mmCIF file of N, CA, C and O in Angstrom:
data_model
loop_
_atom_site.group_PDB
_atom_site.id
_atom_site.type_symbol
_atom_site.label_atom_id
_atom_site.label_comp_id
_atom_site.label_asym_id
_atom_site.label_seq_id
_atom_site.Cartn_x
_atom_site.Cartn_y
_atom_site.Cartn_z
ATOM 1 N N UNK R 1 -9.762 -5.534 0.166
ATOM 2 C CA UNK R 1 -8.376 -5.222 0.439
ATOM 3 C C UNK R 1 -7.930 -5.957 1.691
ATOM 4 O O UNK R 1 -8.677 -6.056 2.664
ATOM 5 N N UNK R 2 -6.663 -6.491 1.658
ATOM 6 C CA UNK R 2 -6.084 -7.131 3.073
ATOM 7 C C UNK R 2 -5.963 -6.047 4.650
ATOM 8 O O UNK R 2 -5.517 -4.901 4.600
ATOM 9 N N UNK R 3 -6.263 -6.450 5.443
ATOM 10 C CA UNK R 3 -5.917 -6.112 6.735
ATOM 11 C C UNK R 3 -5.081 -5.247 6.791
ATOM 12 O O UNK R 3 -4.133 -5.760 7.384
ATOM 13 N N UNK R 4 -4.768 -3.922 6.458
ATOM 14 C CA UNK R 4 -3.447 -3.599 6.564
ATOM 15 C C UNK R 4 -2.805 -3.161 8.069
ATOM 16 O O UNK R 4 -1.715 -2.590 8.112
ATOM 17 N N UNK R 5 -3.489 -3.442 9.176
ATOM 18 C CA UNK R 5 -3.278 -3.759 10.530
ATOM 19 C C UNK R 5 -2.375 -5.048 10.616
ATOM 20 O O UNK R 5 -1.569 -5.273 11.519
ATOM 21 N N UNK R 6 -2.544 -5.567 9.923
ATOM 22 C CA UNK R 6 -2.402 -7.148 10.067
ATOM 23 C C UNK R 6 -0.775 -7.573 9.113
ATOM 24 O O UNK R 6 -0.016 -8.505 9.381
ATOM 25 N N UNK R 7 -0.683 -6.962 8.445
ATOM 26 C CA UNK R 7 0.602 -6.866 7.547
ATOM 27 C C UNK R 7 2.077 -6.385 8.057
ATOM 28 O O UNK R 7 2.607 -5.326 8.397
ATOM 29 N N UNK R 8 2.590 -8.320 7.864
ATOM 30 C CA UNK R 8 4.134 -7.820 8.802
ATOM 31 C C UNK R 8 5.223 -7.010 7.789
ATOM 32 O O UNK R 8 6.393 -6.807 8.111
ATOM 33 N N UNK R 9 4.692 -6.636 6.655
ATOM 34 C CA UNK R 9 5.550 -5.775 5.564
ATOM 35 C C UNK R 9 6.595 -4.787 6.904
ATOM 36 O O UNK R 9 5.978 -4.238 7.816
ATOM 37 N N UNK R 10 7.872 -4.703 6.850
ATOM 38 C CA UNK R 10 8.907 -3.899 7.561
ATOM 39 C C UNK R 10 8.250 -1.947 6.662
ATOM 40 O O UNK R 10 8.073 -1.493 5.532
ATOM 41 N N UNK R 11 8.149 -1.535 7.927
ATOM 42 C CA UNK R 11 8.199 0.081 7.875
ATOM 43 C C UNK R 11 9.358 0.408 7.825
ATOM 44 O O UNK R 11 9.352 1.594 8.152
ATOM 45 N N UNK R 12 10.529 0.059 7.587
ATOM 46 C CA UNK R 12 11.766 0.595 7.185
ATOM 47 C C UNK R 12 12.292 -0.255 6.060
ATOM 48 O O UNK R 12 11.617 -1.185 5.618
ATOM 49 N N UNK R 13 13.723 0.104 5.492
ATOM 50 C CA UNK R 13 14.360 -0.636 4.613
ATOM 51 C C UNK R 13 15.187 -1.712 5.101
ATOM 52 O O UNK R 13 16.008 -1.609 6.013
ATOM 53 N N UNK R 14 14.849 -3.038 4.255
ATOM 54 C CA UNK R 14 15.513 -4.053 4.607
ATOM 55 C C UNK R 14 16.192 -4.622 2.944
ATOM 56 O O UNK R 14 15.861 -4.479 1.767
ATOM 57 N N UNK R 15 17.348 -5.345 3.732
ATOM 58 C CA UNK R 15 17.806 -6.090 3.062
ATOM 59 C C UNK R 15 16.888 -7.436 2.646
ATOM 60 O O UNK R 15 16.027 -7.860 3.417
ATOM 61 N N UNK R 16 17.162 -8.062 1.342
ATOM 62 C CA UNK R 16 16.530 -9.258 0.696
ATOM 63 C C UNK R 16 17.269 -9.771 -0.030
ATOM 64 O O UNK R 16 17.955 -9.240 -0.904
ATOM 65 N N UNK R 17 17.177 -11.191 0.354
ATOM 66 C CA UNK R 17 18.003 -12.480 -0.386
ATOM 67 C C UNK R 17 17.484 -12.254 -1.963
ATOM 68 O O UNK R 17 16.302 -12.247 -2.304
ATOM 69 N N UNK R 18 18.467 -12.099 -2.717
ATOM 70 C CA UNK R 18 18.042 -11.795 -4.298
ATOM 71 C C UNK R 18 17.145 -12.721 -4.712
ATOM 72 O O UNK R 18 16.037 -12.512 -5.207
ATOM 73 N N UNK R 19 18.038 -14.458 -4.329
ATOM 74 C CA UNK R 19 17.643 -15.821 -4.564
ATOM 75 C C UNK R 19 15.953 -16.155 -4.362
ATOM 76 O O UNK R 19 15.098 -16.762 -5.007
ATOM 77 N N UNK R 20 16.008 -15.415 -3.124
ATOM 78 C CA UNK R 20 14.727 -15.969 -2.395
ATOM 79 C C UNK R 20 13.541 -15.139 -3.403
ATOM 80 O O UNK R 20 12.558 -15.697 -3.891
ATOM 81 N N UNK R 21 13.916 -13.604 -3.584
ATOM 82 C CA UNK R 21 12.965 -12.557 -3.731
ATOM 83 C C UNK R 21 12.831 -13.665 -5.863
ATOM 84 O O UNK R 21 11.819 -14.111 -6.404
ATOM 85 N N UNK R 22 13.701 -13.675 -6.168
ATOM 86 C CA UNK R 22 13.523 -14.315 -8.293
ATOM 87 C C UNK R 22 13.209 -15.449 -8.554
ATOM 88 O O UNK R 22 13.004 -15.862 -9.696
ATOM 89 N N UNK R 23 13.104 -16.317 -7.194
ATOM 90 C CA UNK R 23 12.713 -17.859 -7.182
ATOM 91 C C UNK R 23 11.773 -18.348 -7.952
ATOM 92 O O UNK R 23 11.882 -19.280 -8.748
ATOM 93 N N UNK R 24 10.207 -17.276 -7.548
ATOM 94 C CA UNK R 24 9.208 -17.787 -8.499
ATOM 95 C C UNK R 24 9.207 -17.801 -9.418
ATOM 96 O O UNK R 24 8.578 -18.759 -9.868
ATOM 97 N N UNK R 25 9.808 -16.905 -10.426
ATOM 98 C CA UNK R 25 10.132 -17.008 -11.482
ATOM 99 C C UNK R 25 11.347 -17.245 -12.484
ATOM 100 O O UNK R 25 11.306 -17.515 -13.684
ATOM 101 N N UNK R 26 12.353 -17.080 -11.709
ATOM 102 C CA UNK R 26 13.594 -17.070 -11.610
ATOM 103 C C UNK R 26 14.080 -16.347 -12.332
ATOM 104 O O UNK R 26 14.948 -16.810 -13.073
ATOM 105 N N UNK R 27 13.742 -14.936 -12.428
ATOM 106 C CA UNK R 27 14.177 -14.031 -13.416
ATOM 107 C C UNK R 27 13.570 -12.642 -12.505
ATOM 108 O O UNK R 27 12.425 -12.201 -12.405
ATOM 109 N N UNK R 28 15.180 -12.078 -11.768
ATOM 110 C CA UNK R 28 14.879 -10.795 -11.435
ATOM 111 C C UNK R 28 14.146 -10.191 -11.806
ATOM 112 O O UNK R 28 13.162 -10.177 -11.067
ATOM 113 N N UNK R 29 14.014 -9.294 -13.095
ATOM 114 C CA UNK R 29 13.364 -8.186 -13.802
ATOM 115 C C UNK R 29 11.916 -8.801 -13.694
ATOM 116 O O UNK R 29 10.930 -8.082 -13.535
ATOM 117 N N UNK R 30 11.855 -10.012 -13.777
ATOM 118 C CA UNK R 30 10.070 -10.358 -14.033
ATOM 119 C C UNK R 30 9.843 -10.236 -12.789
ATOM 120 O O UNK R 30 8.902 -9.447 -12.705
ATOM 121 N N UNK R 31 10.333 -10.738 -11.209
ATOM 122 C CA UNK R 31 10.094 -10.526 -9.988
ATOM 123 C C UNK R 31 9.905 -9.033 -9.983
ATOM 124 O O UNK R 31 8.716 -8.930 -9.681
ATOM 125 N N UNK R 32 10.379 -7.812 -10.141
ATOM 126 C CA UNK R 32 10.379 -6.926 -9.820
ATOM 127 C C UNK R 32 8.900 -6.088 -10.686
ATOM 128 O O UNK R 32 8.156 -5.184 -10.306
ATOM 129 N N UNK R 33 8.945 -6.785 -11.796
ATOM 130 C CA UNK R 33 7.448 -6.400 -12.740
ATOM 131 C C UNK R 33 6.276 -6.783 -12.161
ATOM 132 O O UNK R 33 5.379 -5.972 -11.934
ATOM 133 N N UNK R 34 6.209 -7.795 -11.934
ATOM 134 C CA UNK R 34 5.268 -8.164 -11.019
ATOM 135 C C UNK R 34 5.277 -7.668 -9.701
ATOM 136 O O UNK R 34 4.078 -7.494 -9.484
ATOM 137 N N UNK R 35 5.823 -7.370 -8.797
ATOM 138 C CA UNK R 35 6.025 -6.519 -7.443
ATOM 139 C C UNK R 35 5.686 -5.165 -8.007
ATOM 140 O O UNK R 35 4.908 -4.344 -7.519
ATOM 141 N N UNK R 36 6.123 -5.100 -8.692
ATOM 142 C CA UNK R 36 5.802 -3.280 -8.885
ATOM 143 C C UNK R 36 4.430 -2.720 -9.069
ATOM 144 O O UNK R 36 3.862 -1.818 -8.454
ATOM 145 N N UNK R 37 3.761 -3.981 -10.741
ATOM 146 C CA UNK R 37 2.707 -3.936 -10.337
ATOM 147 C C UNK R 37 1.367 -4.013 -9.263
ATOM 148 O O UNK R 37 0.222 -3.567 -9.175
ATOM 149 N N UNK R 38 2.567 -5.121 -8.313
ATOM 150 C CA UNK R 38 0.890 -5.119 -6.964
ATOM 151 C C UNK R 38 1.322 -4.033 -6.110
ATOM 152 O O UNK R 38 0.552 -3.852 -5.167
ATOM 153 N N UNK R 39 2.423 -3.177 -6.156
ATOM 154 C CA UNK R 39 2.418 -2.207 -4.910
ATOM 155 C C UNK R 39 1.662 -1.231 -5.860
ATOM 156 O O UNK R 39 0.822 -0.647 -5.175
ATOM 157 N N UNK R 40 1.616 -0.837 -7.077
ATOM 158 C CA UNK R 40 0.732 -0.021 -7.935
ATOM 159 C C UNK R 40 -0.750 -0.018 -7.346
ATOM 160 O O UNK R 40 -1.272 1.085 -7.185
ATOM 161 N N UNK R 41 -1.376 -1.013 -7.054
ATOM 162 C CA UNK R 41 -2.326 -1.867 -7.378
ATOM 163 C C UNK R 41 -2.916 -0.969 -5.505
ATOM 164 O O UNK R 41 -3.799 -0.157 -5.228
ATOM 165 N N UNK R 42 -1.563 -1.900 -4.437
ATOM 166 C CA UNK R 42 -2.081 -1.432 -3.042
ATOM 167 C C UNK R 42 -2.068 0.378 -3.090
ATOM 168 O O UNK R 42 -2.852 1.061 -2.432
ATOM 169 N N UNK R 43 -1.367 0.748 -3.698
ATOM 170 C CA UNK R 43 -1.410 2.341 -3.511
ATOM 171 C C UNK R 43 -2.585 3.001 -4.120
ATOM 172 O O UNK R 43 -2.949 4.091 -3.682
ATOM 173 N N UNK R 44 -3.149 2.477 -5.009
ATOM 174 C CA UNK R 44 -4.408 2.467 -5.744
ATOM 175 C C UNK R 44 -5.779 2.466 -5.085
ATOM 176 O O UNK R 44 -6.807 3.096 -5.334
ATOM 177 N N UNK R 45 -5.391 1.333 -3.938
ATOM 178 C CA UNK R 45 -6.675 0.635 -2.999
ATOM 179 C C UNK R 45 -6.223 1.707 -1.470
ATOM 180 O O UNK R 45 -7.080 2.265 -0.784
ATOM 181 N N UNK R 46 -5.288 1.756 -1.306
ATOM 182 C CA UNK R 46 -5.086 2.998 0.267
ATOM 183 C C UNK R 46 -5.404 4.298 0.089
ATOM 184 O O UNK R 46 -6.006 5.025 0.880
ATOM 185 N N UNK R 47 -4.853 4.642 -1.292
ATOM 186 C CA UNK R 47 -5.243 5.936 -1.944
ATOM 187 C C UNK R 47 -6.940 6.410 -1.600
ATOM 188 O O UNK R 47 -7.326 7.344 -0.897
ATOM 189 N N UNK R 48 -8.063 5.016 -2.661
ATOM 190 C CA UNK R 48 -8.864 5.194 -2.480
ATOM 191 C C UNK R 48 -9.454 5.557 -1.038
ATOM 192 O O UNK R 48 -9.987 6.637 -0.784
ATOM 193 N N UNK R 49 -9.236 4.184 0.151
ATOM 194 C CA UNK R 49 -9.717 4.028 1.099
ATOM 195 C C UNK R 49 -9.637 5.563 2.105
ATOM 196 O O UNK R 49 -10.405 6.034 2.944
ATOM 197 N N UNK R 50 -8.655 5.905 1.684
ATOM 198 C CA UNK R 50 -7.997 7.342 2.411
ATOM 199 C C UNK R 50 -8.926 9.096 3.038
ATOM 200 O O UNK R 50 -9.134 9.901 3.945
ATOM 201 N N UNK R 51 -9.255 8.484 0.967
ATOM 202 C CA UNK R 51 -10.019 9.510 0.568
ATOM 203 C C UNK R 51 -11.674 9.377 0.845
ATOM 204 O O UNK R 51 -12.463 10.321 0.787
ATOM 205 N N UNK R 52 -11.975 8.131 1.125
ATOM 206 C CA UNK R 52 -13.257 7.870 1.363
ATOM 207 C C UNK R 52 -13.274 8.165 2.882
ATOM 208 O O UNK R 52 -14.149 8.849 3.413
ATOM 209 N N UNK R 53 -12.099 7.519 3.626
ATOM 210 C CA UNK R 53 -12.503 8.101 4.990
ATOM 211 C C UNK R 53 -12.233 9.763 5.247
ATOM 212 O O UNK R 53 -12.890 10.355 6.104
ATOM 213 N N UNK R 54 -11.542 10.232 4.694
ATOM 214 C CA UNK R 54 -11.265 11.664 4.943
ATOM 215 C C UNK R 54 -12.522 12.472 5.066
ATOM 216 O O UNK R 54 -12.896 13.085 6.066
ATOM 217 N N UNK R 55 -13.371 12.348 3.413
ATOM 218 C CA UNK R 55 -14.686 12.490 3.108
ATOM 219 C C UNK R 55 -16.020 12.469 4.318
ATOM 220 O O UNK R 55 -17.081 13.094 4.334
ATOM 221 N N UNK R 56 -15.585 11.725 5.032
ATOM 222 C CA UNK R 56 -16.929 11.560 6.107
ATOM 223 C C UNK R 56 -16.466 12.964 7.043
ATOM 224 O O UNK R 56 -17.351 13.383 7.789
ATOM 225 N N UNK R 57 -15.216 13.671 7.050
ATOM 226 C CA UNK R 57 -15.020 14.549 7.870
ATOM 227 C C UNK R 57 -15.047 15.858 7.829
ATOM 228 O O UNK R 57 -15.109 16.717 8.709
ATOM 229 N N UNK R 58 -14.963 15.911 6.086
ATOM 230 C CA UNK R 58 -15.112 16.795 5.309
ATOM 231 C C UNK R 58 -16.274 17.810 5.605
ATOM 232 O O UNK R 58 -17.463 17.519 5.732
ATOM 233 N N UNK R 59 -15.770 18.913 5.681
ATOM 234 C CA UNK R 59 -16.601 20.567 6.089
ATOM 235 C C UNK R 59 -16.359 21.450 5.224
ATOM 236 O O UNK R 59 -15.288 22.051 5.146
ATOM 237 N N UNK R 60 -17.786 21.694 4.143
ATOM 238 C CA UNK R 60 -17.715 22.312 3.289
ATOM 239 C C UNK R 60 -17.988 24.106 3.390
ATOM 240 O O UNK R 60 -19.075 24.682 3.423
ATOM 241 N N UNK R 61 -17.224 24.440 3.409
ATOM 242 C CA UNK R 61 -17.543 26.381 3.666
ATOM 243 C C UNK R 61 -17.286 27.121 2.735
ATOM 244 O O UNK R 61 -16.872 26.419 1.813
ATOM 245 N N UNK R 62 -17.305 28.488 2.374
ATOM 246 C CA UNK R 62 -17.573 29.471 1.765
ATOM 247 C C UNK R 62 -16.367 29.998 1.802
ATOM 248 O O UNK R 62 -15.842 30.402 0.765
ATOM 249 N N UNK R 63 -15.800 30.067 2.905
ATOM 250 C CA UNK R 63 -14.265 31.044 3.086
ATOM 251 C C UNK R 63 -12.947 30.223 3.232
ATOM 252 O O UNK R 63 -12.689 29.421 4.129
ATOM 253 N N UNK R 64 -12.301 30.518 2.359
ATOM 254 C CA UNK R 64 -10.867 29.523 2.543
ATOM 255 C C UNK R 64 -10.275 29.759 4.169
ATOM 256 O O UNK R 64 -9.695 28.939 4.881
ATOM 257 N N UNK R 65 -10.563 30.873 4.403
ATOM 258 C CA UNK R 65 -9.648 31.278 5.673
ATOM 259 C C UNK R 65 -10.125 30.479 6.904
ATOM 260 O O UNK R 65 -9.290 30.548 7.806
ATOM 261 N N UNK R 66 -11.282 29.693 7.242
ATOM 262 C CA UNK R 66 -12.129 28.782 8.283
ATOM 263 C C UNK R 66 -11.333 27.636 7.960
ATOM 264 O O UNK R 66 -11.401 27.220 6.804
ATOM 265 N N UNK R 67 -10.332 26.854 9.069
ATOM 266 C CA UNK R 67 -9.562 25.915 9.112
ATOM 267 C C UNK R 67 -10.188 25.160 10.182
ATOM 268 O O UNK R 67 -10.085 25.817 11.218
ATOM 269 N N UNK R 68 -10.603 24.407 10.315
ATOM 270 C CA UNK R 68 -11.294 23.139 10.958
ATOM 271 C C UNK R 68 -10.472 21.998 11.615
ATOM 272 O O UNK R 68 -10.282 20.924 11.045
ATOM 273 N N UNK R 69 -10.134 22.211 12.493
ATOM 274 C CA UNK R 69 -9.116 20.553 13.057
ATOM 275 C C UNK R 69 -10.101 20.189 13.906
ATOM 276 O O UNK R 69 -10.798 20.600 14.833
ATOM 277 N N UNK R 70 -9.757 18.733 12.838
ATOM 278 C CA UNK R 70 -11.108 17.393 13.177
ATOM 279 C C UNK R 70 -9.933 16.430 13.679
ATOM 280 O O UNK R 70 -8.903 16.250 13.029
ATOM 281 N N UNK R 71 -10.258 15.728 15.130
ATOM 282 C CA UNK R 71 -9.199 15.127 15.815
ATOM 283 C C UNK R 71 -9.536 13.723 15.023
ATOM 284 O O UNK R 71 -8.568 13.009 14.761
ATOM 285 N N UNK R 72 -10.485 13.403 14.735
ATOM 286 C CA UNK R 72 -10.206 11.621 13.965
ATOM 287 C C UNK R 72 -9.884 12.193 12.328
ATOM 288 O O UNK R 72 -9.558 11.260 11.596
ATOM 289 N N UNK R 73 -9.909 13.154 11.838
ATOM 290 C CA UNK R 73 -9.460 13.309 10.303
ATOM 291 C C UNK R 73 -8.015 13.213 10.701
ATOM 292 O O UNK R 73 -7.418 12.432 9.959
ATOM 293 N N UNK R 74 -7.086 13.870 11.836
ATOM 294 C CA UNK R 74 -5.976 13.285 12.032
ATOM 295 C C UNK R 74 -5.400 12.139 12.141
ATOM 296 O O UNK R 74 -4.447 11.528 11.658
ATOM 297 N N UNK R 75 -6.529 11.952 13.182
ATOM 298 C CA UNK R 75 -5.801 10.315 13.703
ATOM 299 C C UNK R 75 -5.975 9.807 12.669
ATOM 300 O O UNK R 75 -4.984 9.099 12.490
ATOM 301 N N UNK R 76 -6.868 9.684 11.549
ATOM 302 C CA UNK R 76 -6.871 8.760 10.210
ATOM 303 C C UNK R 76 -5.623 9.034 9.644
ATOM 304 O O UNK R 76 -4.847 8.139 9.311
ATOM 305 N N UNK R 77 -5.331 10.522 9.486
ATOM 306 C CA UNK R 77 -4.454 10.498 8.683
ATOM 307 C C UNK R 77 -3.237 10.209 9.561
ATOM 308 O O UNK R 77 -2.341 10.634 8.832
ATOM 309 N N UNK R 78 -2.805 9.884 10.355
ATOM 310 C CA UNK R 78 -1.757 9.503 11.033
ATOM 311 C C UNK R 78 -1.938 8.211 10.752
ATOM 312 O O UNK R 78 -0.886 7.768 10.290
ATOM 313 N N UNK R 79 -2.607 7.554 10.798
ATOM 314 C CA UNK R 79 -2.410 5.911 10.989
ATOM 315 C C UNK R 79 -1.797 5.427 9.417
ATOM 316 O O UNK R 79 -0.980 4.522 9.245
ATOM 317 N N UNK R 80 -2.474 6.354 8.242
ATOM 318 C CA UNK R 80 -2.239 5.987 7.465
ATOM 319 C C UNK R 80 -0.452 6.467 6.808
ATOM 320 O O UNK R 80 0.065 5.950 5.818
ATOM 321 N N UNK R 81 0.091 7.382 7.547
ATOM 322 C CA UNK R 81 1.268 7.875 7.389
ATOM 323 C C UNK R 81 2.122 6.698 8.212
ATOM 324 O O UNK R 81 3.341 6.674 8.044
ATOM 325 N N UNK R 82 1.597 5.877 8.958
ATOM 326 C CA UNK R 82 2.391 4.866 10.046
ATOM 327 C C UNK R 82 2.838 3.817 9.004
ATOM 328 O O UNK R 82 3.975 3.376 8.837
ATOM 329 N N UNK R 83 1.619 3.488 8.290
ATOM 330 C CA UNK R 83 1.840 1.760 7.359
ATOM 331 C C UNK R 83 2.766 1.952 6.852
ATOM 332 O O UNK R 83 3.262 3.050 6.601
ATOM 333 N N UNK R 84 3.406 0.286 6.464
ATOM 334 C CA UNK R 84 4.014 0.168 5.475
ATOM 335 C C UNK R 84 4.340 0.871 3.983
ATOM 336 O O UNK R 84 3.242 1.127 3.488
ATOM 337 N N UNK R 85 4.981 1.117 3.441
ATOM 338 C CA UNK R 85 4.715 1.787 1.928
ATOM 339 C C UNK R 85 4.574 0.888 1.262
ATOM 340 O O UNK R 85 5.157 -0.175 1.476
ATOM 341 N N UNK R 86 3.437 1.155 -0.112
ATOM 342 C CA UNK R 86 3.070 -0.003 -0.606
ATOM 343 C C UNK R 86 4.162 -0.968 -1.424
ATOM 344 O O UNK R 86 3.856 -2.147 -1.601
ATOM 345 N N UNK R 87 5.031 -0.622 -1.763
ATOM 346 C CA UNK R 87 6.517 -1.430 -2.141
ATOM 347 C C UNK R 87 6.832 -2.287 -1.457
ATOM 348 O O UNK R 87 7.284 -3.334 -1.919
ATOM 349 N N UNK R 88 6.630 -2.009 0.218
ATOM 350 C CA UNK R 88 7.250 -3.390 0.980
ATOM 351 C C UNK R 88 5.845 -3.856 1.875
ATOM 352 O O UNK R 88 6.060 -4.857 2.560
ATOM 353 N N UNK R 89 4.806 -3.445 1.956
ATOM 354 C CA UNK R 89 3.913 -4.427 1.140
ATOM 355 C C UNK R 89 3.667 -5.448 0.236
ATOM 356 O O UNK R 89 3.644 -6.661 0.439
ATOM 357 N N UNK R 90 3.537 -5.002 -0.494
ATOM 358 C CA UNK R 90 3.884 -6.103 -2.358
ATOM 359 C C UNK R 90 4.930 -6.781 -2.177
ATOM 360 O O UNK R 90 4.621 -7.967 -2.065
ATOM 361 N N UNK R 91 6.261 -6.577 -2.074
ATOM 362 C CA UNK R 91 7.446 -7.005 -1.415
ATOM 363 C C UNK R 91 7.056 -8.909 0.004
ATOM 364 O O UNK R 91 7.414 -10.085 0.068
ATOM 365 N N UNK R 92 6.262 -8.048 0.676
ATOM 366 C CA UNK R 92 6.017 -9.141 1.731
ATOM 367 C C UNK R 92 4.989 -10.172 1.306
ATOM 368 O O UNK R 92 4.910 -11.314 1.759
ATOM 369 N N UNK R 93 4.099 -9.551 0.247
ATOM 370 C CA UNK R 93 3.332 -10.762 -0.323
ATOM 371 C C UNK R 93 3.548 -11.570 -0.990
ATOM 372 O O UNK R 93 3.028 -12.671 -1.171
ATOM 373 N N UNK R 94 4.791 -10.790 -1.644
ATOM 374 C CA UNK R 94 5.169 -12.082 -2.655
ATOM 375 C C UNK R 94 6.308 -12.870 -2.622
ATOM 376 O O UNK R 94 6.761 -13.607 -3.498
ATOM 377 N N UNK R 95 6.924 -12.507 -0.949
ATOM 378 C CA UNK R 95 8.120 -13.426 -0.611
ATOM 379 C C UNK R 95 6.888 -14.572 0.277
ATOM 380 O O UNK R 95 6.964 -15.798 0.357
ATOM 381 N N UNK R 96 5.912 -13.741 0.799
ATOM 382 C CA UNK R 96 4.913 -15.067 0.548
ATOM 383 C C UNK R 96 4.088 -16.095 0.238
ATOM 384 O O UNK R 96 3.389 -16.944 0.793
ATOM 385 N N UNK R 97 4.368 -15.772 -0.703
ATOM 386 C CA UNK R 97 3.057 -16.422 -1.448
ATOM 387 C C UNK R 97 1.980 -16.218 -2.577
ATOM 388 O O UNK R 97 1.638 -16.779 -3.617
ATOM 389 N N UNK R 98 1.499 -14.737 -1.566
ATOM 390 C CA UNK R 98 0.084 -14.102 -1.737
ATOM 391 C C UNK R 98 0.001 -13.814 -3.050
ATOM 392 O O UNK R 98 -1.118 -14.097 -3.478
ATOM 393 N N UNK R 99 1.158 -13.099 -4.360
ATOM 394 C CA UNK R 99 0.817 -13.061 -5.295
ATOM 395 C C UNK R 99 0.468 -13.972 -6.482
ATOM 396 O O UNK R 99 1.035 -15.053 -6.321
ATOM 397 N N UNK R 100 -0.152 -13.943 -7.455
ATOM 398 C CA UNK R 100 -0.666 -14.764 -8.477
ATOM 399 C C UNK R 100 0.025 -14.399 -9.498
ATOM 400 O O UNK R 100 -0.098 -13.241 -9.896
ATOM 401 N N UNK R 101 0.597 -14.981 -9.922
ATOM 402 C CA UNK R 101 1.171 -14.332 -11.660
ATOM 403 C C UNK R 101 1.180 -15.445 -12.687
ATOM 404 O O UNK R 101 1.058 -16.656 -12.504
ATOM 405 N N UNK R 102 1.335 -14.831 -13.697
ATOM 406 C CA UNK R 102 1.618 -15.909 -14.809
ATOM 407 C C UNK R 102 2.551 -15.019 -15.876
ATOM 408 O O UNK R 102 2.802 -13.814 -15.880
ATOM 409 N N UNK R 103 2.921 -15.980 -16.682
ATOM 410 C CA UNK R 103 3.298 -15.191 -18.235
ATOM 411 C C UNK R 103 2.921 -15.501 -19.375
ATOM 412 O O UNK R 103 2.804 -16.582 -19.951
ATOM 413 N N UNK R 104 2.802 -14.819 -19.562
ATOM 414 C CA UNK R 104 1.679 -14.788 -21.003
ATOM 415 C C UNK R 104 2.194 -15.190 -21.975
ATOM 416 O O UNK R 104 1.553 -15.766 -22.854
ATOM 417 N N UNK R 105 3.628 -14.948 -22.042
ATOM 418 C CA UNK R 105 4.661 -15.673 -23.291
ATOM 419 C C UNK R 105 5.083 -17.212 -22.860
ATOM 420 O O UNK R 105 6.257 -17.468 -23.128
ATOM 421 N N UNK R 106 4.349 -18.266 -22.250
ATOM 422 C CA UNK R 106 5.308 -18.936 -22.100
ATOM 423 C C UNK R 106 3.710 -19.781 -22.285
ATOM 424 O O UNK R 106 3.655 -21.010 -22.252
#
């Protein structure tokens, strides 16, 4: 999975040149099929990663009522509430570059 430290994807909503975002293919709806699929794809891979780190913090007990605050199960989960959402993620990869596509009908 990419750096997601490293990813200038905007944490808020931005505006995008239509032109720029349908270029590669030059057909909105296929730009947006393909974007949709790789933010599918990153939410898939953070999801996982999430849950694997949570797991190392994980305290298994007997009584629901024993609540446990683990200061790095936070901070994980804070950092991961900070990123990008995976939409403008996918979004930033593929006004750069980073994605691969093809079509299968052509």
């Amino acid at each position: 999975m990419n750096d997601l430290r490293k990813t200038e994807a905007p944490v808020s909503t931005v505006t995008i040149d239509k032109n720029k975002f349908d270029s590669p293919t030059e057909n909105i709806y296929e730009a947006i099929s393909v974007v949709a699929k790789r933010a599918n794809q990153i939410n898939a891979e953070i999801k996982k990663e999430l849950i694997e780190k949570l797991e190392e913090f994980a305290t298994y007990t007997d009584s629901l009522e024993e609540i446990f605050e683990n200061k790095e199960q936070i901070e994980v989960s804070k950092f991961y509430e900070k990123l990008p959402k995976p939409h403008a993620i996918a979004i930033q990869e593929w006004l750069e570059g980073k994605i691969y596509h093809r079509n299968t009908e052509k």
